[in-house]
């Protein structure tokens, strides 16, 4: 990620009356999409049916041996006395740390020590017995990072480069009763060509291969990954193979579905029965099935089938409905013997279309309005970062962050081009949580011009086929922040998006065609006010870096530095920043943190101050974006998670602990929400007037009476003004319900706080609070008049109560020592005097409650 400016159309032919989507679509020269052929209508019958087991496979995952360097002849001859255990899937670095050969890279300044392993040759070995009952065996690697050579029983099978799929080899003639598989991983090239900020920490060799590049020295990780990071197996070949079946929704309302199945058998005639069963995956319902006789006069036959699902249960994004999923199990049984092929995958009945912005299609802009199941909607979301340079991609780690994203009301995650086509667990969880994915291919900052075309094409082809049945997958894009996203590689991505899918839009770059990335703060060192007035058709990135929660900071500081304050420029506190404090990183964060932290702040106060600054940056720009719908169609702040523990743009730190920003963005993204669109955070002694907007994404107000209330409080927590706006029934969201004003005497206070809330039928349904004028008395939010807050524990929840005579500001419940796993339904609340709130928690043990003033 880097700061970017507006883009010009350098190679785009302007065609009046057409959108950029239409112009691009024509320019790719694509062949037909999978569903362009004529469909054959088939009937579904009630009930399930049994399927054959299908062709067997032998997984080779588990404990392998790993050794450093050594000659090829010696390794193949069995010289492995220096080996240590290594898990597959896994990484070189994780194996070394587990074996005690290298220190924990997250602690202090250990990361460069561990990164030394990236620049060495590593050998992996495992043994296995000949699998029984197989035929036509293939050895399949789902992903090796990054350049490898493979031997089976001393025979060289071949090499491969590019981490997102492959290699695969036919091994039927090479298998023995007992087998030895050896894989050599070549070192990562050590290169620095002065790209971008000319930092010695930045290895630019990723520009000439296909990997996730955010661990190559750009942003808090300089440990290029190595390892066999996805599954390895020996597969048996079925007599007739189903080649990547593809199921799409043709009409969500009526449940009309199209299924494309390519069947590949041995040369010559073949015949058999194709059978399918559709069952609810995460809801209660009835199963449906079909069978179809198939004959072929050649090795391959392509089928395009159509059927209607009765009473379709649609898949919806977060807040818009339930993410209902079905499971399709397909099998093909040949008539003349041989192994059957059986495959199973989940899908959602849903459509994603892209409509123009108000004013109609424009040749210089994409169609940015997301239309889900026929409903245009403002898309709320965030960016996604690769979880770990040591490639710890366990499902439970994904679940922690994606469940936080769901709780935050994130409807879309941008898997950006400095990251990767993610694991199956990532997409499965997004499917189940109702989180749409903007999937970028692994290119960034114009690297598509230097990355090998064949590697990029293999990556796009393999992963489009792997992901295209995912309900969560909403849109493809070419990559991250390329100043001129044109050329052969980008055209290939657009062409394959049509030829292999044809149901999702492809955007050649992000930002491009109306999208904006903005970092006037941090990189530009501009005041946070810049974010209060920023406008765009769509925000693909914006944000501000801040430190993790204080508990997490203490986890990565060495013991000798845990109380060292102020921090030295060459210490661990400064090292764990973007870009390792080589570009005034700590100074940039301090510029914003010190507008909130008191003079002579402690480390903890400084950390909290930095998080307060992030909240101001994120929430106000998001509020303005939502209030501008449909002229702004969505906002994806940067970002949800981190690739390493450090001060960063994430709202949940690398360990999984939510920052303050997580909870305030949860408030800002709530489907029912009242907001003020501030123009400045500096209004001391000046007349104040701001529009008040009511937002109702999910039509919660239908048939109900509602009231929006806005209150303002001075630095003594005295209410200085209150306005209420009443209505009944559905609204056209966003609705400007009124204008909130303060005179010059009312604003002559520091800080100045606002509370906006929505009551539905007299019950509180939404509340958030804002603060401005804080810079006139730095640290004033830490010195608000005091109150008292108490907490009572009950099963699965706590009740927090403000027992004082003044409002309690920033009330939060924590579980010290467990913030990386603790979950609370909401946090950082405003509680009026005497008010109680019940909060759901995932643990009631060892909880604390506090407030900024209590």
mmCIF file of C-alpha atoms in Angstrom, residues 357-358 365 368 378 510-518 531 533-542 621 624-636:
data_model
loop_
_atom_site.group_PDB
_atom_site.id
_atom_site.type_symbol
_atom_site.label_atom_id
_atom_site.label_comp_id
_atom_site.label_asym_id
_atom_site.label_seq_id
_atom_site.Cartn_x
_atom_site.Cartn_y
_atom_site.Cartn_z
ATOM 1 C CA UNK A 357 -23.775 5.573 -10.784
ATOM 2 C CA UNK A 358 -26.524 8.226 -10.830
ATOM 3 C CA UNK A 365 -16.052 5.121 -14.744
ATOM 4 C CA UNK A 368 -20.034 1.032 -9.163
ATOM 5 C CA UNK A 378 -24.265 0.720 -0.183
ATOM 6 C CA UNK A 510 -8.004 -0.679 -7.761
ATOM 7 C CA UNK A 511 -8.265 2.256 -7.525
ATOM 8 C CA UNK A 512 -9.492 2.893 -11.025
ATOM 9 C CA UNK A 513 -12.597 4.119 -12.781
ATOM 10 C CA UNK A 514 -14.103 6.115 -9.910
ATOM 11 C CA UNK A 515 -12.602 4.388 -6.890
ATOM 12 C CA UNK A 516 -10.316 6.290 -4.518
ATOM 13 C CA UNK A 517 -7.468 5.351 -2.177
ATOM 14 C CA UNK A 518 -6.530 8.101 0.231
ATOM 15 C CA UNK A 531 -11.059 12.742 6.199
ATOM 16 C CA UNK A 533 -14.608 16.178 3.792
ATOM 17 C CA UNK A 534 -13.302 13.502 1.432
ATOM 18 C CA UNK A 535 -15.726 12.315 -1.274
ATOM 19 C CA UNK A 536 -15.549 9.630 -3.975
ATOM 20 C CA UNK A 537 -17.777 7.326 -5.993
ATOM 21 C CA UNK A 538 -16.298 4.376 -4.107
ATOM 22 C CA UNK A 539 -13.558 4.128 -1.478
ATOM 23 C CA UNK A 540 -11.300 1.138 -2.025
ATOM 24 C CA UNK A 541 -8.837 2.140 0.723
ATOM 25 C CA UNK A 542 -8.268 4.788 3.331
ATOM 26 C CA UNK A 621 -15.051 9.521 6.336
ATOM 27 C CA UNK A 624 -19.927 10.949 4.962
ATOM 28 C CA UNK A 625 -19.686 8.136 2.421
ATOM 29 C CA UNK A 626 -22.866 6.464 3.737
ATOM 30 C CA UNK A 627 -24.753 9.758 3.813
ATOM 31 C CA UNK A 628 -23.942 10.328 0.112
ATOM 32 C CA UNK A 629 -25.587 7.122 -1.158
ATOM 33 C CA UNK A 630 -26.317 6.550 -4.063
ATOM 34 C CA UNK A 631 -23.638 9.006 -5.261
ATOM 35 C CA UNK A 632 -21.124 7.073 -3.155
ATOM 36 C CA UNK A 633 -21.790 3.354 -3.427
ATOM 37 C CA UNK A 634 -19.452 1.881 -0.833
ATOM 38 C CA UNK A 635 -16.437 2.266 1.404
ATOM 39 C CA UNK A 636 -13.755 -0.269 2.314
#
